[in-house]
Amino acid sequence: MSFYVVMIRTVSILAIVGMIGAVALFALNASAAGRARLRERFAGGSVDLLRQAALVALVAMLGSLYLSNGVGFTPCVLCWYQRIAMYPLVVIAGVGALTRDANAWRYGLPLSVTGLLIALYHVALQYQPALDVVSCDASAPCTGRHVLVFGFISIPVLSGAAFALITALLLTVRTAARGEASDAIEASVED
């Protein structure tokens, strides 16, 4: 089995696991009880969450570079937009983790949400080409599928899974940081 096949299957499985994790984190962040559980679980753990977000972004970035430079797939316009949103997330989350700056979520979240929306549109476009409002190059059509694993995972699905997980992790960093700020305020009032 070639490196390409192993890599694509591995990242596809990681994408499924990532989507499940993202949905769980989104659900917990959506309710007061869930946020309380996240604050309790990740008290002081924002750095770990930022490391995880940086790792997801790094794997996505390296995967996109491998697919274009190693395998030779030409990125379409929407792929380029997703790269523009993903690549800075490696630096933002990575520097946030290294400097222990929980506020890194403020800079990364707009990029991850934007990338997620573009990826969702790209996935929809692959299933419904009539939705095309972007002029895609004929040599690299946005509707093209270079990869199809398990019958539904394409490159935009991989990208969308990465953006969803990064978004969920950054929202959890925000939740944990707000819990730490509340604890600090309560401690100063008690003194």
CSV table of C-alpha atoms in Angstrom, one decimal:
chain,number,residue,atom,x,y,z
A,1,MET,CA,0.0,0.0,0.0
A,2,SER,CA,1.4,3.4,-1.0
A,3,PHE,CA,2.1,6.3,1.4
A,4,TYR,CA,-0.6,8.3,-0.3
A,5,VAL,CA,-3.3,5.6,0.4
A,6,VAL,CA,-2.2,5.2,4.0
A,7,MET,CA,-2.1,9.0,4.5
A,8,ILE,CA,-5.5,9.6,3.0
A,9,ARG,CA,-7.2,6.8,4.9
A,10,THR,CA,-5.5,7.9,8.2
A,11,VAL,CA,-6.6,11.6,7.8
A,12,SER,CA,-10.0,10.4,6.8
A,13,ILE,CA,-10.4,8.5,10.0
A,14,LEU,CA,-9.0,11.4,12.0
A,15,ALA,CA,-11.5,13.7,10.2
A,16,ILE,CA,-14.4,11.4,11.4
A,17,VAL,CA,-13.0,11.4,15.0
A,18,GLY,CA,-12.5,15.1,14.8
A,19,MET,CA,-16.1,15.8,13.6
A,20,ILE,CA,-17.4,13.7,16.5
A,21,GLY,CA,-15.2,15.6,18.9
A,22,ALA,CA,-16.2,18.9,17.4
A,23,VAL,CA,-19.9,18.1,17.7
A,24,ALA,CA,-19.5,17.1,21.3
A,25,LEU,CA,-17.6,20.3,22.2
A,26,PHE,CA,-20.2,22.4,20.3
A,27,ALA,CA,-23.0,20.8,22.2
A,28,LEU,CA,-21.2,21.3,25.6
A,29,ASN,CA,-20.5,24.9,24.7
A,30,ALA,CA,-24.1,25.5,23.8
A,31,SER,CA,-25.5,25.0,27.3
A,32,ALA,CA,-24.8,26.6,30.7
A,33,ALA,CA,-24.4,23.1,32.3
A,34,GLY,CA,-22.0,22.0,29.5
A,35,ARG,CA,-19.9,25.2,29.8
A,36,ALA,CA,-19.7,24.6,33.5
A,37,ARG,CA,-18.4,21.0,32.9
A,38,LEU,CA,-15.9,22.3,30.3
A,39,ARG,CA,-14.7,25.0,32.8
A,40,GLU,CA,-14.3,22.3,35.5
A,41,ARG,CA,-12.5,19.9,33.1
A,42,PHE,CA,-10.2,22.5,31.5
A,43,ALA,CA,-9.5,24.8,34.4
A,44,GLY,CA,-6.0,26.0,33.7
A,45,GLY,CA,-5.9,23.8,30.6
A,46,SER,CA,-6.3,26.4,27.9
A,47,VAL,CA,-2.7,25.8,26.8
A,48,ASP,CA,-3.4,22.2,26.1
A,49,LEU,CA,-6.5,23.1,24.0
A,50,LEU,CA,-4.4,25.6,22.0
A,51,ARG,CA,-1.7,23.0,21.4
A,52,GLN,CA,-4.4,20.6,20.1
A,53,ALA,CA,-5.8,23.4,17.8
A,54,ALA,CA,-2.3,24.1,16.6
A,55,LEU,CA,-1.6,20.4,15.9
A,56,VAL,CA,-4.9,20.1,13.9
A,57,ALA,CA,-4.0,23.2,11.9
A,58,LEU,CA,-0.5,21.9,11.3
A,59,VAL,CA,-1.7,18.5,10.1
A,60,ALA,CA,-4.2,20.2,7.8
A,61,MET,CA,-1.5,22.6,6.4
A,62,LEU,CA,1.0,19.8,5.8
A,63,GLY,CA,-1.7,17.6,4.3
A,64,SER,CA,-2.7,20.4,1.9
A,65,LEU,CA,0.9,21.0,0.9
A,66,TYR,CA,1.5,17.3,0.4
A,67,LEU,CA,-1.6,17.0,-1.8
A,68,SER,CA,-0.6,19.9,-4.0
A,69,ASN,CA,3.2,19.6,-4.0
A,70,GLY,CA,3.7,15.9,-3.4
A,71,VAL,CA,0.8,14.4,-5.2
A,72,GLY,CA,0.3,17.1,-7.8
A,73,PHE,CA,-3.3,18.1,-7.2
A,74,THR,CA,-4.0,21.7,-8.4
A,75,PRO,CA,-5.9,23.6,-5.6
A,76,CYS,CA,-9.1,25.3,-6.8
A,77,VAL,CA,-10.1,28.8,-5.8
A,78,LEU,CA,-12.0,27.7,-2.7
A,79,CYS,CA,-9.1,25.5,-1.7
A,80,TRP,CA,-6.9,28.5,-1.7
A,81,TYR,CA,-9.3,30.5,0.4
A,82,GLN,CA,-9.4,27.7,2.9
A,83,ARG,CA,-5.6,27.6,3.0
A,84,ILE,CA,-5.6,31.4,3.6
A,85,ALA,CA,-7.7,30.8,6.7
A,86,MET,CA,-5.9,27.6,7.9
A,87,TYR,CA,-2.2,28.5,7.6
A,88,PRO,CA,-2.3,31.4,10.1
A,89,LEU,CA,-4.1,29.2,12.6
A,90,VAL,CA,-0.9,27.2,13.0
A,91,VAL,CA,0.9,30.3,14.1
A,92,ILE,CA,-1.9,31.8,16.2
A,93,ALA,CA,-2.7,28.7,18.1
A,94,GLY,CA,1.0,27.7,18.4
A,95,VAL,CA,2.1,31.1,19.7
A,96,GLY,CA,-0.9,31.2,22.0
A,97,ALA,CA,0.2,27.8,23.5
A,98,LEU,CA,3.8,28.8,23.7
A,99,THR,CA,3.1,32.1,25.4
A,100,ARG,CA,0.3,30.6,27.5
A,101,ASP,CA,-2.1,33.3,26.1
A,102,ALA,CA,-5.6,32.1,26.4
A,103,ASN,CA,-6.7,35.2,24.4
A,104,ALA,CA,-5.4,33.6,21.3
A,105,TRP,CA,-8.9,32.3,20.7
A,106,ARG,CA,-9.9,35.9,19.9
A,107,TYR,CA,-7.6,36.0,16.9
A,108,GLY,CA,-8.0,32.4,15.7
A,109,LEU,CA,-11.8,32.1,15.9
A,110,PRO,CA,-12.7,34.5,13.1
A,111,LEU,CA,-10.3,32.6,10.8
A,112,SER,CA,-11.6,29.1,11.8
A,113,VAL,CA,-15.2,30.1,11.4
A,114,THR,CA,-14.5,31.7,8.0
A,115,GLY,CA,-12.6,28.6,6.9
A,116,LEU,CA,-15.4,26.4,8.1
A,117,LEU,CA,-18.1,28.3,6.2
A,118,ILE,CA,-16.0,28.2,3.0
A,119,ALA,CA,-15.4,24.5,3.5
A,120,LEU,CA,-19.1,23.9,4.0
A,121,TYR,CA,-19.9,25.8,0.8
A,122,HIS,CA,-17.3,23.8,-1.0
A,123,VAL,CA,-18.7,20.5,0.1
A,124,ALA,CA,-22.2,21.7,-0.9
A,125,LEU,CA,-20.8,22.7,-4.3
A,126,GLN,CA,-19.4,19.3,-4.8
A,127,TYR,CA,-22.9,17.8,-4.4
A,128,GLN,CA,-24.8,20.6,-6.1
A,129,PRO,CA,-22.6,22.2,-8.8
A,130,ALA,CA,-25.5,24.6,-9.6
A,131,LEU,CA,-24.7,26.5,-6.4
A,132,ASP,CA,-21.5,27.8,-8.0
A,133,VAL,CA,-21.2,31.6,-7.5
A,134,VAL,CA,-17.4,31.6,-7.6
A,135,SER,CA,-15.6,31.6,-10.9
A,136,CYS,CA,-13.5,28.5,-10.7
A,137,ASP,CA,-10.7,27.8,-13.1
A,138,ALA,CA,-11.6,25.1,-15.6
A,139,SER,CA,-8.2,23.4,-15.0
A,140,ALA,CA,-9.0,23.2,-11.2
A,141,PRO,CA,-12.8,23.2,-10.8
A,142,CYS,CA,-14.2,23.6,-7.3
A,143,THR,CA,-16.7,20.8,-8.0
A,144,GLY,CA,-13.9,18.3,-8.7
A,145,ARG,CA,-13.1,15.4,-6.3
A,146,HIS,CA,-9.5,14.3,-6.3
A,147,VAL,CA,-10.2,12.2,-3.3
A,148,LEU,CA,-13.3,10.2,-2.1
A,149,VAL,CA,-12.8,8.0,0.9
A,150,PHE,CA,-15.6,6.0,2.6
A,151,GLY,CA,-18.0,7.4,-0.1
A,152,PHE,CA,-18.2,10.9,1.4
A,153,ILE,CA,-14.8,12.2,2.5
A,154,SER,CA,-13.3,14.6,0.0
A,155,ILE,CA,-10.6,17.2,0.4
A,156,PRO,CA,-13.2,19.9,1.4
A,157,VAL,CA,-14.7,17.5,4.0
A,158,LEU,CA,-11.2,17.0,5.4
A,159,SER,CA,-10.8,20.7,5.6
A,160,GLY,CA,-14.2,21.3,7.1
A,161,ALA,CA,-13.5,18.7,9.8
A,162,ALA,CA,-10.3,20.4,10.7
A,163,PHE,CA,-11.9,23.8,10.8
A,164,ALA,CA,-14.8,22.5,12.8
A,165,LEU,CA,-12.5,20.9,15.4
A,166,ILE,CA,-10.3,24.0,15.6
A,167,THR,CA,-13.4,26.2,16.0
A,168,ALA,CA,-14.7,23.9,18.8
A,169,LEU,CA,-11.4,23.9,20.5
A,170,LEU,CA,-11.1,27.7,20.4
A,171,LEU,CA,-14.6,28.1,21.7
A,172,THR,CA,-13.6,25.7,24.6
A,173,VAL,CA,-10.5,27.9,25.2
A,174,ARG,CA,-12.9,30.9,25.5
A,175,THR,CA,-15.2,29.0,27.8
A,176,ALA,CA,-12.3,27.9,30.1
A,177,ALA,CA,-10.7,31.4,30.0
A,178,ARG,CA,-14.0,33.0,31.0
A,179,GLY,CA,-14.3,30.5,33.9
A,180,GLU,CA,-10.8,31.4,35.0
A,181,ALA,CA,-11.6,35.2,34.8
A,182,SER,CA,-14.8,34.6,36.9
A,183,ASP,CA,-12.9,32.6,39.5
A,184,ALA,CA,-10.3,35.5,39.7
A,185,ILE,CA,-13.0,38.0,40.2
A,186,GLU,CA,-14.7,36.0,42.9
A,187,ALA,CA,-11.4,35.4,44.7
A,188,SER,CA,-10.7,39.2,44.7
A,189,VAL,CA,-14.2,40.0,46.0
A,190,GLU,CA,-13.8,37.4,48.8
A,191,ASP,CA,-10.5,39.0,49.9
